[in-house]
Amino acid sequence: MHSYTLIAPAKINLYLEIIGDRADNYHELAMILQSIDLADEIELGSISTDTIRVHCNHPQVPTDQSNLAYRAAELMTTQFPNTFAKYGGVEITITKRIPVAAGLAGGSTNAAAVLVGINLLWKLGLTQSELEELGATLGSDVPFCVAGGTAIATGRGEQLSPLASLNNIYIVLGKYKSLEVSTPWAYKSYREEFGDSYVRDSDNLAVRASAVHSGEMVKAILHQDAKEIAKKLHNDLEKVVLPAYPQVLQLRETFASAGVLGTMMSGSGPSVFALCESQEHAEEVKLQVRSATKNDDLELFVTQAIAHGIQIAF
Ligand code: ATP
């Protein structure tokens, strides 16, 4: 086969704790990540020239070397030069449905799809953990996006421990189209404001990060208890993003007053999600938030937790 179509789901953070600085200048994190069925579509095919070409239907997404999907393809060409020479270049067509710069790992999941797709296209036979290892060189969220589902992520987010998949968790997600939050800005601001309370020595960093494994959120997930999960939602980055972006705070408050189980910003924002009792409840909440906000710039999605990352579309 000379082309594949892949489904690349977004993720939300059910839990995001910043523990301290690492020797490599990244933050030591303890997160719980969840794939959702809001997804981009990635078409991947061989082309006769030895180039990488990216197309995307979204005007804010670059199609040059700065696109993470491009960088994933470039990584494969440098890692497997002989296979690249045999099969030629790749053409990547991204149909964007995941809001951009939203804290939903849109770029990372596109990169993960390209790694999975080129592995198939070039018949490389790489394992999931080999793909995750390659993904970690592109970005901290890329390894999670490969297999997706529900997982604890520690280190800078690349050390993964899968958890039991969550079933029947319905979510409403909101994002102001014109509002973007830079992930590096959010972490830098957090360090400036809260760096004094960081755990400093490397042994304690690891101990604190591993505490998430026996924490309340993991227990709630193991019991498939949506109400408890909603109570334990946590995101340290809210402490810097909410004061700087009043619209995000307001959206979170609007969700809370719509009677959801719990609400939280995802990743570095500015998207905000809310857990609901059922799909019907999620649809009602969406309508309620829409009429309370009356702002066309606000995009709202009803979505659900899913048990997988990148998949081939049939
Ligand atoms: P994360 O949650 O991993 O921090 P994000 O969801 O906040 O990511 P992205 O949607 O990945 O953010 O976009 C961040 C920036 O990366 C955008 O400003 C965009 O220009 C750029 N970018 C590069 N490649 C892509 C891609 N394939 N899809 C979306 N954005 C991309």
Coordinates of C-alpha atoms and ligand atoms in Angstrom, one line a residue:
M1 CA 0.0 0.0 0.0
H2 CA 1.3 3.5 -0.9
S3 CA -0.9 5.6 1.4
Y4 CA -2.5 5.4 4.8
T5 CA -5.1 7.5 6.6
L6 CA -4.6 7.8 10.3
I7 CA -6.8 9.1 13.1
A8 CA -4.9 11.3 15.6
P9 CA -6.8 12.0 18.8
A10 CA -6.3 14.9 21.1
K11 CA -5.6 14.5 24.8
I12 CA -6.7 16.3 28.0
N13 CA -4.9 16.4 31.3
L14 CA -6.9 15.0 34.2
Y15 CA -4.0 15.8 36.4
L16 CA -0.9 18.0 36.0
E17 CA 1.5 18.6 38.9
I18 CA 4.7 20.5 38.5
I19 CA 7.3 19.1 40.9
G20 CA 10.5 20.8 40.1
D21 CA 13.3 21.5 37.7
R22 CA 15.3 18.7 36.0
A23 CA 19.0 18.7 35.1
D24 CA 18.0 19.0 31.4
N25 CA 16.1 22.2 32.1
Y26 CA 12.7 20.7 31.6
H27 CA 10.2 20.4 34.5
E28 CA 9.7 17.2 36.4
L29 CA 6.0 16.5 36.0
A30 CA 3.4 14.1 37.3
M31 CA 0.4 14.0 34.9
I32 CA -2.5 11.8 34.1
L33 CA -3.3 12.0 30.4
Q34 CA -6.5 11.0 28.7
S35 CA -7.2 10.5 24.9
I36 CA -10.5 11.9 23.6
D37 CA -12.4 11.3 20.4
L38 CA -11.8 14.8 19.0
A39 CA -9.2 13.9 16.4
D40 CA -7.3 15.1 13.3
E41 CA -7.1 13.0 10.2
I42 CA -3.6 12.5 8.7
E43 CA -3.2 11.1 5.1
L44 CA 0.3 9.8 4.5
G45 CA 1.6 8.7 1.1
S46 CA 4.9 8.1 -0.8
I47 CA 6.0 10.5 -3.5
S48 CA 8.6 10.0 -6.1
T49 CA 10.8 13.0 -5.1
D50 CA 13.0 12.8 -2.0
T51 CA 11.1 15.6 -0.2
I52 CA 8.6 15.9 2.6
R53 CA 5.5 17.9 1.8
V54 CA 2.9 19.0 4.3
H55 CA -0.6 20.3 3.6
C56 CA -3.1 21.5 6.2
N57 CA -6.6 23.0 6.0
H58 CA -6.0 25.2 9.0
P59 CA -4.4 28.7 8.3
Q60 CA -2.6 28.9 11.7
V61 CA -0.7 25.6 11.2
P62 CA 2.6 26.0 9.4
T63 CA 3.4 23.6 6.6
D64 CA 7.2 24.0 6.7
Q65 CA 9.9 22.4 8.9
S66 CA 8.3 24.0 12.0
N67 CA 5.3 21.6 11.6
L68 CA 5.7 18.8 14.1
A69 CA 4.4 16.3 11.6
Y70 CA 7.1 17.5 9.1
R71 CA 9.7 17.0 11.9
A72 CA 8.5 13.5 12.6
A73 CA 8.9 12.6 8.9
E74 CA 12.3 14.2 8.8
L75 CA 13.4 12.2 11.9
M76 CA 12.4 9.0 10.1
T77 CA 14.4 9.9 7.0
T78 CA 17.5 10.5 9.1
Q79 CA 17.0 7.4 11.2
F80 CA 16.3 5.1 8.2
P81 CA 18.2 6.6 5.3
N82 CA 18.3 3.4 3.2
T83 CA 14.5 2.9 3.5
F84 CA 14.0 6.6 2.7
A85 CA 16.1 6.1 -0.5
K86 CA 14.1 3.0 -1.4
Y87 CA 10.6 4.4 -0.8
G88 CA 11.2 8.1 -1.7
G89 CA 9.6 11.1 0.0
V90 CA 6.4 11.5 1.9
E91 CA 3.3 13.7 1.5
I92 CA 1.3 14.5 4.6
T93 CA -2.2 16.0 4.5
I94 CA -3.5 17.1 7.8
T95 CA -7.3 17.7 8.3
K96 CA -7.3 19.8 11.5
R97 CA -10.3 19.3 13.8
I98 CA -8.3 19.7 17.1
P99 CA -8.1 23.4 18.1
V100 CA -4.6 24.8 17.7
A101 CA -2.4 25.9 20.6
A102 CA -5.0 24.8 23.0
G103 CA -3.3 22.5 25.4
L104 CA -4.7 19.4 23.6
A105 CA -1.5 18.1 22.1
G106 CA -2.6 18.8 18.5
G107 CA 0.9 19.0 17.0
S108 CA 2.1 16.1 19.1
T109 CA -0.6 13.7 18.0
N110 CA 0.1 14.7 14.3
A111 CA 3.7 13.8 14.9
A112 CA 2.8 10.5 16.5
A113 CA 0.5 9.7 13.5
V114 CA 3.4 10.3 11.1
L115 CA 5.7 8.0 13.1
V116 CA 3.1 5.3 13.1
G117 CA 2.2 5.9 9.5
I118 CA 5.8 5.8 8.2
N119 CA 6.5 2.7 10.2
L120 CA 3.6 1.1 8.1
L121 CA 4.4 2.7 4.8
W122 CA 8.1 1.7 4.9
K123 CA 7.4 -1.7 6.6
L124 CA 9.9 -0.9 9.3
G125 CA 8.4 -3.2 11.9
L126 CA 9.2 -0.8 14.8
T127 CA 7.5 -1.7 18.1
Q128 CA 5.3 0.7 20.1
S129 CA 8.1 1.4 22.6
E130 CA 10.6 2.1 19.7
L131 CA 8.1 4.6 18.2
E132 CA 7.6 6.2 21.7
E133 CA 11.4 6.5 22.1
L134 CA 11.6 8.3 18.7
G135 CA 8.6 10.4 19.6
A136 CA 10.3 11.6 22.9
T137 CA 13.0 13.3 20.8
L138 CA 10.3 15.4 19.1
G139 CA 8.3 16.5 22.1
S140 CA 7.2 15.3 25.6
D141 CA 3.6 14.6 24.7
V142 CA 4.4 12.6 21.5
P143 CA 5.1 9.2 23.2
F144 CA 1.7 9.3 25.0
C145 CA -0.1 10.1 21.7
V146 CA 1.2 7.0 20.0
A147 CA -0.7 4.5 22.2
G148 CA -3.1 7.0 23.9
G149 CA -5.8 5.8 26.3
T150 CA -5.4 6.7 29.9
A151 CA -1.8 6.9 31.4
I152 CA 0.3 8.3 34.1
A153 CA 3.2 10.4 32.6
T154 CA 6.2 11.4 34.7
G155 CA 9.7 12.7 34.0
R156 CA 9.1 15.5 31.4
G157 CA 5.9 13.6 30.4
E158 CA 7.6 10.9 28.4
Q159 CA 7.7 8.1 31.0
L160 CA 4.4 6.3 30.7
S161 CA 2.5 3.8 32.8
P162 CA -0.8 2.8 31.2
L163 CA -4.0 2.8 33.4
A164 CA -7.3 0.9 32.9
S165 CA -9.3 2.7 30.2
L166 CA -12.1 4.9 31.2
N167 CA -15.5 4.0 29.7
N168 CA -18.5 6.2 29.3
I169 CA -16.8 9.5 30.4
Y170 CA -18.5 12.3 28.5
I171 CA -16.8 15.7 28.2
V172 CA -17.6 19.2 27.0
L173 CA -14.6 21.1 25.8
G174 CA -14.5 24.8 25.1
K175 CA -11.9 27.0 23.4
Y176 CA -11.9 30.6 22.3
K177 CA -10.8 30.4 18.6
S178 CA -8.7 33.6 18.7
L179 CA -7.1 32.8 22.1
E180 CA -3.8 31.0 22.2
V181 CA -1.5 30.3 25.1
S182 CA 2.1 29.5 24.5
T183 CA 3.2 26.4 26.4
P184 CA 6.8 27.7 27.0
W185 CA 5.3 31.0 28.4
A186 CA 3.1 29.0 30.8
Y187 CA 6.0 26.9 32.2
K188 CA 8.3 29.9 32.4
S189 CA 5.8 32.0 34.3
Y190 CA 5.1 29.1 36.7
R191 CA 8.9 28.8 37.4
E192 CA 9.2 32.6 38.0
E193 CA 6.3 32.6 40.4
F194 CA 6.5 29.2 42.2
G195 CA 10.2 28.2 41.5
D196 CA 11.1 28.7 45.2
S197 CA 8.8 25.8 46.3
Y198 CA 10.4 23.4 43.7
V199 CA 11.8 20.1 45.0
R200 CA 15.5 20.4 44.4
D201 CA 17.3 17.1 44.8
S202 CA 16.9 14.4 42.2
D203 CA 16.0 11.5 44.6
N204 CA 13.2 13.5 46.1
L205 CA 12.0 14.6 42.6
A206 CA 11.6 10.9 41.6
V207 CA 9.9 10.0 44.9
R208 CA 7.4 12.9 44.5
A209 CA 6.7 12.1 40.9
S210 CA 6.1 8.4 41.7
A211 CA 3.6 9.4 44.4
V212 CA 1.0 10.0 41.7
H213 CA 0.8 6.2 41.2
S214 CA -0.8 5.7 44.6
G215 CA -2.7 9.0 44.6
E216 CA -6.5 9.7 44.8
M217 CA -6.9 10.3 41.0
V218 CA -5.5 6.9 40.1
K219 CA -7.8 5.3 42.6
A220 CA -10.8 7.1 41.2
I221 CA -9.8 6.0 37.7
L222 CA -9.3 2.4 38.8
H223 CA -12.9 2.5 40.2
Q224 CA -14.2 4.1 37.0
D225 CA -15.8 6.7 39.4
A226 CA -16.5 9.8 37.2
K227 CA -17.7 11.8 40.3
E228 CA -14.5 11.2 42.2
I229 CA -12.4 11.8 39.1
A230 CA -14.1 15.1 38.7
K231 CA -13.4 16.1 42.3
K232 CA -9.7 15.2 41.9
L233 CA -9.0 17.2 38.7
H234 CA -5.9 19.2 39.1
N235 CA -3.7 21.5 37.0
D236 CA -0.9 23.6 38.5
L237 CA -0.7 25.7 35.3
E238 CA -4.1 27.2 36.1
K239 CA -2.3 29.3 38.8
V240 CA -0.5 31.3 36.1
V241 CA -2.9 31.0 33.1
L242 CA -6.2 31.9 34.8
P243 CA -5.0 35.2 36.2
A244 CA -3.4 36.2 32.9
Y245 CA -6.4 35.1 30.7
P246 CA -9.7 36.2 32.4
Q247 CA -11.7 34.7 29.5
V248 CA -10.4 31.2 30.5
L249 CA -11.3 31.8 34.1
Q250 CA -14.8 32.9 33.1
L251 CA -15.3 29.9 30.8
R252 CA -14.3 27.6 33.7
E253 CA -16.9 29.4 36.0
T254 CA -19.6 29.2 33.3
F255 CA -19.0 25.4 33.1
A256 CA -19.1 25.1 36.9
S257 CA -22.4 26.9 37.1
A258 CA -23.9 24.7 34.4
G259 CA -23.8 21.8 36.9
V260 CA -21.0 19.7 35.6
L261 CA -19.2 17.0 37.7
G262 CA -16.0 19.0 37.5
T263 CA -14.1 21.4 35.3
M264 CA -10.4 22.2 34.6
M265 CA -8.1 23.8 32.0
S266 CA -6.3 21.2 29.9
G267 CA -2.4 21.4 29.8
S268 CA -1.2 25.0 29.3
G269 CA -4.7 26.0 28.1
P270 CA -6.6 27.9 27.0
S271 CA -9.1 25.0 26.4
V272 CA -11.3 24.2 29.4
F273 CA -13.1 20.8 29.7
A274 CA -15.9 19.6 31.9
L275 CA -16.8 16.1 32.9
C276 CA -20.5 15.3 32.6
E277 CA -22.9 12.5 33.8
S278 CA -23.8 11.2 30.3
Q279 CA -23.8 12.2 26.7
E280 CA -27.3 13.8 27.1
H281 CA -26.0 15.8 30.0
A282 CA -22.9 16.9 28.0
E283 CA -25.2 18.1 25.2
E284 CA -27.3 20.1 27.7
V285 CA -24.2 21.7 29.2
K286 CA -23.0 22.6 25.8
L287 CA -26.3 24.4 25.0
Q288 CA -26.3 26.1 28.4
V289 CA -22.7 27.4 28.1
R290 CA -23.4 28.6 24.5
S291 CA -26.4 30.6 25.6
A292 CA -24.7 32.0 28.7
T293 CA -21.6 33.1 26.7
K294 CA -23.1 34.4 23.5
N295 CA -19.7 34.8 21.8
D296 CA -19.2 33.3 18.4
D297 CA -15.5 33.0 19.1
L298 CA -16.1 30.2 21.6
E299 CA -15.9 26.7 20.0
L300 CA -17.7 24.0 22.0
F301 CA -17.3 20.2 21.5
V302 CA -19.0 17.2 23.1
T303 CA -16.4 14.5 23.2
Q304 CA -15.7 11.3 25.2
A305 CA -12.7 9.5 26.7
I306 CA -11.3 6.8 24.4
A307 CA -9.0 3.9 25.0
H308 CA -6.6 4.4 22.1
G309 CA -4.1 6.7 20.4
I310 CA -3.2 6.6 16.7
Q311 CA -5.4 4.3 14.6
I312 CA -5.6 3.5 11.0
A313 CA -8.9 4.8 9.5
F314 CA -11.0 2.3 7.5
Ligands
ATP1 P1 0.7 20.8 23.7 O1 -0.6 20.4 24.4 O2 1.5 19.6 23.3 O3 1.5 21.8 24.4 P2 -0.9 22.5 22.1 O4 -2.2 21.7 21.9 O5 -1.0 23.5 23.2 O6 0.2 21.4 22.4 P3 -0.5 22.7 19.3 O7 -1.9 22.6 18.7 O8 0.4 21.6 19.1 O9 -0.5 23.2 20.8 O10 0.2 24.0 18.6 C1 1.3 24.7 19.2 C2 2.0 25.5 18.1 O11 2.7 24.6 17.2 C3 1.0 26.3 17.2 O12 1.1 27.6 17.4 C4 1.3 25.8 15.7 O13 1.7 26.9 14.9 C5 2.5 24.9 15.9 N1 2.4 23.6 15.1 C6 3.4 23.0 14.5 N2 2.9 21.8 14.0 C7 1.6 21.7 14.3 C8 0.6 20.8 14.0 N3 0.9 19.7 13.2 N4 -0.6 21.0 14.5 C9 -0.9 22.1 15.2 N5 0.0 23.0 15.5 C10 1.3 22.9 15.0

